[in-house]
Amino acid sequence: MAITNGSSATAARVDTRDPRAELTESVHALGRIVLDETPLADVVAQVATLAKECIPGAHEVSVTVLKGTRAATFASTGEVALRLDERQYSTGHGPCLVAATSGRTVLVADMRAETRWPDYTPRAVQAGVLSSVSVPLPLRGETVGGLNIYVTRTDVIDDFAMEVAKHFAGYAAVAITNAHLYATTAELAQQMDQAMESRAVIEQAKGIIMGERRCTEDEAFQILVQVSQDANRKLRDVAAALVAQAHPTG
């Protein structure tokens, strides 16, 4: 796909970096990954990092992976992306899930005006994310993924940024698919299980909070998020500590 730059919005960019050069370098970096020496999880992590570097305006990036009806974030460049992904998994809908399951690119131009997911977008705005784009990543086998780009402004995801995201996603899907070919079945299953275990721990922690506070599932998740933010700890670590405290093994 050729990358062109004909919009006036692109011409007005204040960033002195050439996004086309950033994209080219990121694509080359994907090609330099030595697949038989790099675990699948590390390949996906590099995909997220390179996407953040080359897609104009990207604040944080995550990679959603589906296995059957279960969803998990396989890699993210920051805690905000992980929390917003988890919010969508918790409710069972949102742009990253739509992209991963339908194969359609989903743009949220302004979270404050978006009406499709009224229980998700206010949380995104609260986290400082004002727009996003989720691009599907078709993978081999039973898994389907999505590349999620979270942005703190509403004037960045123009036609050019969308084209860059889709172009990069095409190469990223090839890199992940090739890495999958090198991964043994046992390794892939283990990595998927680890990702799903994180989801299970968060669900257990929500259940504990709901039982103690007599609150809704949504309220329980927000309590976890608040503790994570206040303690500056990862959401999954906060959830694991709460579960361990509720079910001591000693």
Tab-separated table of C-alpha atoms in Angstrom, residues 66-185:
chain	number	residue	atom	x	y	z
A	66	LEU	CA	-8.719	-13.522	21.112
A	67	LYS	CA	-8.851	-17.239	21.718
A	68	GLY	CA	-12.366	-18.529	21.291
A	69	THR	CA	-14.570	-16.168	23.291
A	70	ARG	CA	-11.796	-15.047	25.639
A	71	ALA	CA	-9.860	-11.819	25.169
A	72	ALA	CA	-6.556	-10.694	26.651
A	73	THR	CA	-3.967	-7.988	26.079
A	74	PHE	CA	-0.832	-9.740	24.848
A	75	ALA	CA	1.298	-6.576	24.950
A	76	SER	CA	0.873	-2.905	25.827
A	77	THR	CA	3.151	0.119	25.985
A	78	GLY	CA	1.585	1.448	29.177
A	79	GLU	CA	-0.896	0.968	31.986
A	80	VAL	CA	-3.561	3.256	30.476
A	81	ALA	CA	-3.871	1.051	27.389
A	82	LEU	CA	-4.080	-2.056	29.555
A	83	ARG	CA	-6.784	-0.573	31.802
A	84	LEU	CA	-8.880	0.580	28.853
A	85	ASP	CA	-8.524	-2.832	27.213
A	86	GLU	CA	-9.577	-4.508	30.465
A	87	ARG	CA	-12.571	-2.200	30.696
A	88	GLN	CA	-13.769	-3.427	27.301
A	89	TYR	CA	-13.152	-7.070	28.168
A	90	SER	CA	-15.086	-6.582	31.407
A	91	THR	CA	-18.181	-5.272	29.633
A	92	GLY	CA	-17.799	-7.501	26.593
A	93	HIS	CA	-17.818	-4.717	24.027
A	94	GLY	CA	-15.760	-1.785	22.798
A	95	PRO	CA	-13.726	-0.706	19.755
A	96	CYS	CA	-10.812	-3.099	20.317
A	97	LEU	CA	-13.157	-6.094	20.536
A	98	VAL	CA	-15.106	-4.984	17.463
A	99	ALA	CA	-11.909	-4.681	15.419
A	100	ALA	CA	-10.554	-8.031	16.593
A	101	THR	CA	-13.775	-9.963	16.023
A	102	SER	CA	-15.148	-8.285	12.903
A	103	GLY	CA	-11.981	-7.535	10.955
A	104	ARG	CA	-13.052	-3.899	10.581
A	105	THR	CA	-10.980	-0.854	11.528
A	106	VAL	CA	-12.778	1.114	14.240
A	107	LEU	CA	-12.157	4.841	14.651
A	108	VAL	CA	-13.335	6.825	17.659
A	109	ALA	CA	-12.741	10.400	16.558
A	110	ASP	CA	-13.860	11.997	19.830
A	111	MET	CA	-14.535	9.949	22.961
A	112	ARG	CA	-16.616	12.797	24.384
A	113	ALA	CA	-19.073	12.632	21.485
A	114	GLU	CA	-19.020	8.834	20.946
A	115	THR	CA	-22.355	7.082	21.709
A	116	ARG	CA	-21.697	3.455	20.737
A	117	TRP	CA	-20.145	2.427	24.074
A	118	PRO	CA	-21.563	4.747	26.774
A	119	ASP	CA	-20.085	2.731	29.650
A	120	TYR	CA	-16.576	2.740	28.129
A	121	THR	CA	-15.905	6.139	26.573
A	122	PRO	CA	-16.296	8.185	29.800
A	123	ARG	CA	-13.597	6.000	31.370
A	124	ALA	CA	-11.325	6.671	28.420
A	125	VAL	CA	-11.853	10.422	28.757
A	126	GLN	CA	-11.172	10.170	32.485
A	127	ALA	CA	-7.881	8.444	31.663
A	128	GLY	CA	-6.940	11.278	29.306
A	129	VAL	CA	-7.674	9.410	26.060
A	130	LEU	CA	-9.785	11.479	23.664
A	131	SER	CA	-9.613	9.376	20.498
A	132	SER	CA	-8.523	5.952	19.322
A	133	VAL	CA	-8.266	3.628	16.371
A	134	SER	CA	-8.308	-0.163	16.484
A	135	VAL	CA	-6.995	-2.069	13.469
A	136	PRO	CA	-7.605	-5.819	13.016
A	137	LEU	CA	-4.674	-8.233	13.031
A	138	PRO	CA	-5.659	-11.592	11.516
A	139	LEU	CA	-3.474	-14.352	12.948
A	140	ARG	CA	-3.092	-18.020	12.171
A	141	GLY	CA	-5.180	-20.695	13.846
A	142	GLU	CA	-8.044	-19.847	16.147
A	143	THR	CA	-6.716	-16.526	17.403
A	144	VAL	CA	-7.637	-13.118	16.030
A	145	GLY	CA	-6.058	-9.891	17.178
A	146	GLY	CA	-6.332	-6.157	17.063
A	147	LEU	CA	-3.845	-3.291	17.243
A	148	ASN	CA	-5.240	-0.536	19.489
A	149	ILE	CA	-3.901	3.026	19.305
A	150	TYR	CA	-4.901	5.404	22.101
A	151	VAL	CA	-4.515	9.161	21.543
A	152	THR	CA	-4.799	12.115	23.939
A	153	ARG	CA	-6.061	14.560	21.291
A	154	THR	CA	-8.922	14.688	18.797
A	155	ASP	CA	-7.112	16.337	15.896
A	156	VAL	CA	-4.418	13.745	15.217
A	157	ILE	CA	-6.109	10.694	13.680
A	158	ASP	CA	-6.627	12.045	10.180
A	159	ASP	CA	-6.680	10.113	6.911
A	160	PHE	CA	-2.899	9.967	6.837
A	161	ALA	CA	-2.607	8.586	10.393
A	162	MET	CA	-5.258	5.980	9.581
A	163	GLU	CA	-3.352	4.955	6.457
A	164	VAL	CA	-0.121	4.615	8.446
A	165	ALA	CA	-1.883	2.514	11.109
A	166	LYS	CA	-3.374	0.149	8.527
A	167	HIS	CA	-0.112	-0.092	6.607
A	168	PHE	CA	1.883	-0.913	9.738
A	169	ALA	CA	-0.772	-3.379	10.907
A	170	GLY	CA	-0.386	-5.335	7.686
A	171	TYR	CA	3.333	-5.843	8.301
A	172	ALA	CA	2.743	-6.457	12.012
A	173	ALA	CA	0.273	-9.233	11.233
A	174	VAL	CA	2.885	-10.914	9.017
A	175	ALA	CA	5.536	-10.641	11.756
A	176	ILE	CA	3.207	-12.081	14.402
A	177	THR	CA	2.023	-14.838	12.076
A	178	ASN	CA	5.599	-15.823	11.236
A	179	ALA	CA	6.517	-15.764	14.933
A	180	HIS	CA	3.535	-18.017	15.560
A	181	LEU	CA	4.931	-20.483	13.027
A	182	TYR	CA	8.194	-20.648	14.961
A	183	ALA	CA	6.480	-21.000	18.331
A	184	THR	CA	5.781	-24.526	19.491
A	185	THR	CA	2.240	-25.433	20.370
